[in-house]
Coordinates of C-alpha atoms and ligand atoms in Angstrom, one line a residue:
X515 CA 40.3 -34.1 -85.8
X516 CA 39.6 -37.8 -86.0
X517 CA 36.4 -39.3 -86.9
X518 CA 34.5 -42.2 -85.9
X519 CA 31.3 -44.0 -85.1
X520 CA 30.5 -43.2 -81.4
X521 CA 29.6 -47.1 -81.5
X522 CA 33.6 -47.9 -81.5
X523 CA 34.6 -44.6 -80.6
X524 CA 35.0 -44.5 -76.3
X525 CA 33.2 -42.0 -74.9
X526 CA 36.0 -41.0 -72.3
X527 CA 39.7 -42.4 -73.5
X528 CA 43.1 -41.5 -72.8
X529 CA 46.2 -40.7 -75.0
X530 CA 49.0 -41.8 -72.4
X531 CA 51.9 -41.1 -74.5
X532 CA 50.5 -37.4 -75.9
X533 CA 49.0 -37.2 -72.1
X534 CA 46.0 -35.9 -73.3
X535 CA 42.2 -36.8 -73.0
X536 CA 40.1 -37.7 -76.2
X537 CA 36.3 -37.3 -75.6
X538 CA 33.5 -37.8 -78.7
X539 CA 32.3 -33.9 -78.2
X540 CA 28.6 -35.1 -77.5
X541 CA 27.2 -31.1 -78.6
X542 CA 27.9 -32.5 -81.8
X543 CA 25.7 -35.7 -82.2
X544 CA 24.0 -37.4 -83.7
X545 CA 24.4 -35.2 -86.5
X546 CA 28.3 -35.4 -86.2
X547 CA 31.1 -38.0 -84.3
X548 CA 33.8 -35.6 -83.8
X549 CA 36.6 -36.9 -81.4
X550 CA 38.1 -34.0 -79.5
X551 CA 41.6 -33.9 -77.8
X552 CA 42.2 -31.7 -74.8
X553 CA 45.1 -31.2 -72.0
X554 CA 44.2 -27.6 -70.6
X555 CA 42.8 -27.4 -67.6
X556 CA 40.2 -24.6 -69.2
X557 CA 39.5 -27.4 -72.2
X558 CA 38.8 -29.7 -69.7
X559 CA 36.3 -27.4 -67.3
X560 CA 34.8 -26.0 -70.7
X561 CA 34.4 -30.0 -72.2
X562 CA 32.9 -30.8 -68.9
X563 CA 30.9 -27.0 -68.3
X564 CA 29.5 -27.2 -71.8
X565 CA 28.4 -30.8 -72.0
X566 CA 30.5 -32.3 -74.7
X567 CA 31.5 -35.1 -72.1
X568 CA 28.2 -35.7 -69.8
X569 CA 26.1 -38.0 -67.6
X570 CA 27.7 -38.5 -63.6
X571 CA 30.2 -41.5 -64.6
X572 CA 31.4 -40.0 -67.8
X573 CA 32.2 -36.9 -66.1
X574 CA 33.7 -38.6 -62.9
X575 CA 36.1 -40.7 -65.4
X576 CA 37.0 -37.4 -67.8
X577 CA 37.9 -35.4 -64.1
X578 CA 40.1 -38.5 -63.1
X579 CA 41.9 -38.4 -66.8
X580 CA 41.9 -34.8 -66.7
X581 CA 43.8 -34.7 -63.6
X582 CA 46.1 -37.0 -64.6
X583 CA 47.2 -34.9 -67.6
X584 CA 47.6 -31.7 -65.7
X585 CA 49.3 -33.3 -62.7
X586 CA 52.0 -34.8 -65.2
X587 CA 52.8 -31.1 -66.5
X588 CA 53.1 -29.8 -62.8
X589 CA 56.6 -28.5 -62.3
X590 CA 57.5 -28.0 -58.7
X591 CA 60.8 -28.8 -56.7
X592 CA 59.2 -30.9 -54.1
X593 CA 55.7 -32.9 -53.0
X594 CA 54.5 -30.4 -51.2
X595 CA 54.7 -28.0 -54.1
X596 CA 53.7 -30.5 -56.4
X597 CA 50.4 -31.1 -53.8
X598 CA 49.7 -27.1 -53.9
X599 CA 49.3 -27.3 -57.7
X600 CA 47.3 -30.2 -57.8
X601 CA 45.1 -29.4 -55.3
X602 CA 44.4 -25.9 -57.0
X603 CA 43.8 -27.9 -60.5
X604 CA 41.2 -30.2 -58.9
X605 CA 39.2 -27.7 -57.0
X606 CA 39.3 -26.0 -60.5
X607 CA 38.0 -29.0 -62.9
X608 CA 35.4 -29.6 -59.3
X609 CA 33.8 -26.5 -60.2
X610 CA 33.0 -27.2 -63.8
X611 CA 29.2 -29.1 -63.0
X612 CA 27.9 -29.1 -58.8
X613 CA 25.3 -31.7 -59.1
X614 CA 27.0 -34.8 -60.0
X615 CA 28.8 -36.7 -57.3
X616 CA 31.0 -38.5 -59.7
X617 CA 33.0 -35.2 -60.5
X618 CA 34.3 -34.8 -56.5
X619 CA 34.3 -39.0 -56.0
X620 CA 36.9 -39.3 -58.8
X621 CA 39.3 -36.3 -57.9
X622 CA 39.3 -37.0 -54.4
X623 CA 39.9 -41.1 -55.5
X624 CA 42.6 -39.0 -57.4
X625 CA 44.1 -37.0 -54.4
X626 CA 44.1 -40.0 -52.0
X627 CA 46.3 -42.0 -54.2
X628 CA 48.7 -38.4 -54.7
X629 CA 48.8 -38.7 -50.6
X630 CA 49.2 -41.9 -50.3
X631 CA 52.5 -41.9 -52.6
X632 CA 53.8 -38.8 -51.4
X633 CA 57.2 -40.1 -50.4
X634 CA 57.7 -41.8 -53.7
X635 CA 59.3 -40.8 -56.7
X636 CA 57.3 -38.0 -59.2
X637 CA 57.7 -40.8 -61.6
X638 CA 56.3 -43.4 -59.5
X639 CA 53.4 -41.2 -58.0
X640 CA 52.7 -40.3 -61.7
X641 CA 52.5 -43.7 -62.5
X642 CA 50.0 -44.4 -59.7
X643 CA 47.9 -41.5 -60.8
X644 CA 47.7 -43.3 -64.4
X645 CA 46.9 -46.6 -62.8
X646 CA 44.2 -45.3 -60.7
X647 CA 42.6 -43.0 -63.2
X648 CA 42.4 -46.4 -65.9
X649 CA 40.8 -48.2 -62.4
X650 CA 37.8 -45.8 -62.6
X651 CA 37.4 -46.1 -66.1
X652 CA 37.7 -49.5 -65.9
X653 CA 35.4 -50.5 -63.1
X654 CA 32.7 -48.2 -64.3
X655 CA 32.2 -50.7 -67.0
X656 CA 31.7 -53.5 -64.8
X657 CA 29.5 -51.7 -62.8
X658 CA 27.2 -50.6 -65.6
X659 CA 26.8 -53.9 -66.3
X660 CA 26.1 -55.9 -62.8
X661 CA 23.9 -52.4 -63.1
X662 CA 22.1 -54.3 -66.5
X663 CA 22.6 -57.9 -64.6
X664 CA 20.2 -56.3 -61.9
X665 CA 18.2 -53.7 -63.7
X666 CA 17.2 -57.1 -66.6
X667 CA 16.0 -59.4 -63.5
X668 CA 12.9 -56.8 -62.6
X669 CA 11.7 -57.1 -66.0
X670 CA 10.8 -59.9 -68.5
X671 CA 10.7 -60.1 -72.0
X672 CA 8.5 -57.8 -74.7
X673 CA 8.7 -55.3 -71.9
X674 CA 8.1 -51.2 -73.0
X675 CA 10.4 -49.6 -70.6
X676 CA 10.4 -45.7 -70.0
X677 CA 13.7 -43.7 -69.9
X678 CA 14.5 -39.9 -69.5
X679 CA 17.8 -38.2 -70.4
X680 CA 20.7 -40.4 -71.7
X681 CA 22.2 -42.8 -69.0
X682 CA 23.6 -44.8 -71.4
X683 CA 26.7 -46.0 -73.3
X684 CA 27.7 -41.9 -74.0
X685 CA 26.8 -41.2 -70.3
X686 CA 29.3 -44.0 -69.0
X687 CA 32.4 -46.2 -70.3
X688 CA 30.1 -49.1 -71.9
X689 CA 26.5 -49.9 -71.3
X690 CA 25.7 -46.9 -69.5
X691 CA 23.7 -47.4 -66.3
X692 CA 20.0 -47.1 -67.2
X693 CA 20.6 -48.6 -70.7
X694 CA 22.3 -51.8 -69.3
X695 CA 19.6 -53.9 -68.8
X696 CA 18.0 -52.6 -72.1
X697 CA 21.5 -53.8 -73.8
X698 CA 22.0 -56.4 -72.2
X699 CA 18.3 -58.0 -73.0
X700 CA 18.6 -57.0 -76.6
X701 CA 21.7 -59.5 -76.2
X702 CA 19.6 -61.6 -74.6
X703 CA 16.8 -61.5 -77.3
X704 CA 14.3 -59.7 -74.9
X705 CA 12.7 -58.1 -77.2
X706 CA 12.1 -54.8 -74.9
X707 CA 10.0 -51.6 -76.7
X708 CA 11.9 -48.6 -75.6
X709 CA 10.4 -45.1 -74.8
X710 CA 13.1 -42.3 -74.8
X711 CA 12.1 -38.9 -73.7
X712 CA 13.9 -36.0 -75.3
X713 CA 14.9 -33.9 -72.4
X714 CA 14.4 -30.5 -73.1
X715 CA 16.2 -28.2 -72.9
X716 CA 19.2 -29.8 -74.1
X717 CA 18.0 -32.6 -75.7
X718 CA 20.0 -35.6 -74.4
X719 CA 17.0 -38.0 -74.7
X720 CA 16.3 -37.1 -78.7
X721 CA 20.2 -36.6 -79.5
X722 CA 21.8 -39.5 -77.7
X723 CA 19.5 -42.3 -75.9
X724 CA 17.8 -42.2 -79.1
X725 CA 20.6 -42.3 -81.3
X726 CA 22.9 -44.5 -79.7
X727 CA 19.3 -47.2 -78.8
X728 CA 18.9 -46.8 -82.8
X729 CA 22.1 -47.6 -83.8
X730 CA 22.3 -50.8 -81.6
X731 CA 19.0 -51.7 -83.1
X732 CA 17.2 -51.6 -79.9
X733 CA 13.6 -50.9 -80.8
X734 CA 13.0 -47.0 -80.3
X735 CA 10.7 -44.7 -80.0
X736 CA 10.8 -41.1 -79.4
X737 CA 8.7 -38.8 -77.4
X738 CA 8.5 -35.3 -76.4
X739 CA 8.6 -35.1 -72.5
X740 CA 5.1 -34.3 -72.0
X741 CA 3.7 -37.4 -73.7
X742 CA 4.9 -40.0 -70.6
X743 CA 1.9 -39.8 -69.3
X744 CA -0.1 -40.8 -72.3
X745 CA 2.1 -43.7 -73.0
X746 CA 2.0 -44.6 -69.6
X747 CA -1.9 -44.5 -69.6
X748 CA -2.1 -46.7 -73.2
X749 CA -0.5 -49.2 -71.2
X750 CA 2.6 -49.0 -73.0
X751 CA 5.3 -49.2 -70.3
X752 CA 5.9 -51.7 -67.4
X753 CA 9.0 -50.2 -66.0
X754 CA 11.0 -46.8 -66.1
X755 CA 14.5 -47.1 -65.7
X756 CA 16.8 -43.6 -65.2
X757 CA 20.3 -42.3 -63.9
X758 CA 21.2 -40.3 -61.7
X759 CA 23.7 -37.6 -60.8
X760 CA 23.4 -37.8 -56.9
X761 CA 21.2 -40.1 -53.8
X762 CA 20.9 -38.9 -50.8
X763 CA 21.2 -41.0 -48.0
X764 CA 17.2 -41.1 -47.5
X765 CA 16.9 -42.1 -51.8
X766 CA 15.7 -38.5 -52.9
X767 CA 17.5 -38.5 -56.1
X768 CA 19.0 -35.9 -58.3
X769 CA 18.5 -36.4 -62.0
X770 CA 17.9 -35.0 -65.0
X771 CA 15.2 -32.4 -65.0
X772 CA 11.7 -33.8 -65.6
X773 CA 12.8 -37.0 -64.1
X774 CA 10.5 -36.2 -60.8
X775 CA 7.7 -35.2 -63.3
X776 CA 8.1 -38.8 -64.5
X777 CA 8.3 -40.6 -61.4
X778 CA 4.8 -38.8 -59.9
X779 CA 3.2 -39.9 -63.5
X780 CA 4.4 -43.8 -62.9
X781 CA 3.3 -43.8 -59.2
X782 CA -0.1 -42.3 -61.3
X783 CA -0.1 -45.0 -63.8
X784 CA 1.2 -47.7 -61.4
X785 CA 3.9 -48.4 -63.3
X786 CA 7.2 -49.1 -61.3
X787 CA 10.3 -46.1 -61.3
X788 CA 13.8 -47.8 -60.9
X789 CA 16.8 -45.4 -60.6
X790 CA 20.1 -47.0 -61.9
X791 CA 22.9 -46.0 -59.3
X792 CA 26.4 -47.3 -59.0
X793 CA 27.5 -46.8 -55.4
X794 CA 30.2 -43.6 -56.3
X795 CA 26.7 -41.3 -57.2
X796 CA 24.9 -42.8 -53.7
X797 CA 26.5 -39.4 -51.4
X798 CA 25.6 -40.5 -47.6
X799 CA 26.9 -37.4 -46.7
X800 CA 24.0 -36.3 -47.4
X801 CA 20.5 -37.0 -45.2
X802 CA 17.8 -36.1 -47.8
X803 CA 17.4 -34.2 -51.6
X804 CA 17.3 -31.0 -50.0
X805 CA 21.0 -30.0 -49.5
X806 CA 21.9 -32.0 -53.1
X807 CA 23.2 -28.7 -54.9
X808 CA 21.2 -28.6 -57.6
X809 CA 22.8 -26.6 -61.5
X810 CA 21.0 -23.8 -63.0
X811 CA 22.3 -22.5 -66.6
X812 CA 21.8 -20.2 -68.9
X813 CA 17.9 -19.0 -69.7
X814 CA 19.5 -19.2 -73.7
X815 CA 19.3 -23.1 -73.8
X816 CA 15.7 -22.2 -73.3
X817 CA 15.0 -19.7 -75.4
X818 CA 16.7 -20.0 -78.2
X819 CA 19.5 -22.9 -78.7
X820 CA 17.9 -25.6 -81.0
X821 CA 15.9 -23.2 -82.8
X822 CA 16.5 -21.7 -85.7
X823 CA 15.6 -18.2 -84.2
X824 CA 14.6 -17.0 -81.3
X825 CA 11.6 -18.4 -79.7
X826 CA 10.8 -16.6 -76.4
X827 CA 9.8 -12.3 -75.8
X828 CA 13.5 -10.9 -75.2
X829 CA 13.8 -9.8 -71.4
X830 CA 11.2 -12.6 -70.0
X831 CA 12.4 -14.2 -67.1
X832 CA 13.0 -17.6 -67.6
X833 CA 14.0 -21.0 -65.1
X834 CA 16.4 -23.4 -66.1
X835 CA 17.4 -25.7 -63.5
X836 CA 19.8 -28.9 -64.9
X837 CA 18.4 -31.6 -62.6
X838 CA 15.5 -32.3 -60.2
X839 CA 15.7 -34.4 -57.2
X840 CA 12.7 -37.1 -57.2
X841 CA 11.4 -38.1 -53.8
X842 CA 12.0 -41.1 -52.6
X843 CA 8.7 -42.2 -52.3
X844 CA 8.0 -42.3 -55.8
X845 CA 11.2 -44.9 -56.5
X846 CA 10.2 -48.2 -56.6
X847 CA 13.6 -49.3 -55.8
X848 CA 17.5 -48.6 -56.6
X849 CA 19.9 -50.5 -58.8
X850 CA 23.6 -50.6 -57.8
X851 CA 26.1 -53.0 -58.7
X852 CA 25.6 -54.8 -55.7
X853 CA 22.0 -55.8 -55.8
X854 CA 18.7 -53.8 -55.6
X855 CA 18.0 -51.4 -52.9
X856 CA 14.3 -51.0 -51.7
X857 CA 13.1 -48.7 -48.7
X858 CA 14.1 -47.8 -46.1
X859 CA 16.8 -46.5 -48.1
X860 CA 19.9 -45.6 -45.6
X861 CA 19.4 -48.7 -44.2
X862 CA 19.3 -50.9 -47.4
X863 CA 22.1 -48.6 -48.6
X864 CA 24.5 -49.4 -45.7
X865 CA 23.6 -52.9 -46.5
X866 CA 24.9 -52.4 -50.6
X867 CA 28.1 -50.9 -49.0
X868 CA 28.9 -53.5 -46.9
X869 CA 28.8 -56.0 -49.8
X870 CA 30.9 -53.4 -51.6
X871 CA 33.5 -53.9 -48.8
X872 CA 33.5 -57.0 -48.4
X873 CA 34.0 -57.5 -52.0
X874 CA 37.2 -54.9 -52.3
Ligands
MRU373 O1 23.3 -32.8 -67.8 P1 23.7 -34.2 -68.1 O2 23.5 -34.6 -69.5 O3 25.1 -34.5 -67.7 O4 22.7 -35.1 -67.3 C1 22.9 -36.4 -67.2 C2 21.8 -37.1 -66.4 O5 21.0 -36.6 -65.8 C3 22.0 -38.6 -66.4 O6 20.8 -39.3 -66.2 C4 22.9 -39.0 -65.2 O7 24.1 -38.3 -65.2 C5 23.2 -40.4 -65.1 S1 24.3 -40.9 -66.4 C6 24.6 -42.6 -66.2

């Protein structure tokens, strides 16, 4: 296996050549950088299932690799075999996480471009597979950061911003979404104090935001989830910046669980709650948080993974839903790459996607 700092490591690459996808296997950090290689269609759906390649856009750009791969090893006579196959293979790798939008947005970007060159040569449509799957990978980092162009311009410098989860550089291709205005002020000299949560149950907050905020020498500090509000309350924080995984038309957004618990302590502590969303996880398909489909797991990351032994009565029942959906009355506003979107959200959303039209 290769080794590398996750710092000059990708989180989500390609080998084009080999045809297979190389993803820093996140279960592993920060104790561990271990690049992985896959080209299964079961390595993929386990990387993605088990969270060694996480957070909507990393996900979304992994499916869109991971398609790739396993449409260049399809072996069929004619398109319309060729279509059967691959249309099996992405309702497989869809059914690896529900709640982020990213997964679908990218295999279906994926299965337009397969229809739209179905006349065309296998090695041609191949090709234009490739080039589309390197498109999403390479747009996501220049939406993370008009994401950070955005986010930086509702904040000033010395700030203490809030985050939950990791929506940052390992979530994403480079600056992650929530993390972009925290890396691009610490370009900037901002000086920002950063508050990560840890996330239980899995731990993204403690094992990533932290680690990879550390390592860029943002200024750090760790907390367990129920200490927000006590920071909040010292005065500590004047914004909270998070991802998401899905927004619904109306702006109830699906993130991380405890993100909701965060957003009612802000709207407590007056401090404003700014959800980072590039346009692909904005689903207005959907009218409210309600029908978002929201991930449980298993009642083990609970219970006993992180500990050294078990630390719940065997046979209790136990809850363990992956994401929450915030209401949108508790976000101060949006951030997408094409400017910030305030409420009345489906109406300031159609207005973000007609700059994102007019701009394509
Ligand atoms: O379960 P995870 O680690 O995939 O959850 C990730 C999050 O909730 C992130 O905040 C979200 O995907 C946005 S990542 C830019």
């Amino acid at each position: 296996m290769d080794k590398e700092n996750h710092l000059t490591a990708e989180t989500v690459d390609i080998d084009l050549t080999a045809k297979e996808l190389i993803i820093i296997d996140q279960t592993r950090l920060p104790g561990e950088t271990r690049l992985i290689r896959l080209k299964t269609a079961q390595e993929i759906w386990e990387a993605i299932y088990l969270l060694k390649v996480r957070g909507a856009p990393a996900i979304g750009i992994a499916a869109a690799f991971g398609i790739y791969i396993l449409a260049a090893r399809i072996e069929a006579e004619d398109f319309e075999g060729f279509y059967q196959q691959f249309k099996e293979k992405k309702e497989y790798l869809n059914s690896s996480r529900p709640t982020a939008v990213n997964l679908s947005w990218a295999l279906n970007r994926m299965e337009q471009v397969c229809l739209t060159n179905r006349e065309k040569s296998r090695r041609e449509l191949l090709k234009a597979l490739e080039q589309e799957a390197l498109t999403i990978k390479e747009e996501d980092t220049q939406v993370c950061k008009r994401i950070g162009e955005y986010g930086l311009s509702l904040v000033k410098p010395g700030d203490g911003i809030l985050t939950h989860c990791n929506a940052g550089q390992l979530a994403a291709s480079k600056y992650g979404t929530a993390t972009a205005p925290i890396y691009l002020g610490q370009e900037r000299g901002y000086g920002f104090r950063v508050f990560a949560d840890e996330t239980r149950p899995l731990l993204q907050g403690a094992r990533l935001t932290a680690y990879e905020l550390h390592s860029a020498g943002v200024d750090v500090t760790l907390i367990c989830d129920n200490m927000s509000a006590m920071v909040m309350k010292n005065g500590w924080i004047n914004a909270v910046f998070v991802g998401c995984d899905r927004v619904a038309a109306n702006g109830d957004t699906a993130n991380k669980i405890g993100t909701s618990v965060v957003a009612a302590v802000a709207r407590q502590y007056g401090v404003p709650f700014y959800v980072c969303a590039p346009t692909s996880t904005i689903d207005m398909s959907l009218e409210s948080g309600i029908q978002i489909p929201i991930e449980e797991r298993k009642a083990e990351e609970v219970t006993e993974m992180w500990y050294k032994e078990r630390m719940a009565p065997e046979g209790v029942k136990v809850f363990n839903p992956a994401f929450d959906v915030t209401d949108n009355d508790l976000i101060t506003a949006v951030v997408t790459e094409y400017g910030v979107a305030r409420a009345p959200y489906r109406e300031a959303f159609e207005e973000i996607f007609r700059r994102k039209k007019l701009n394509s």
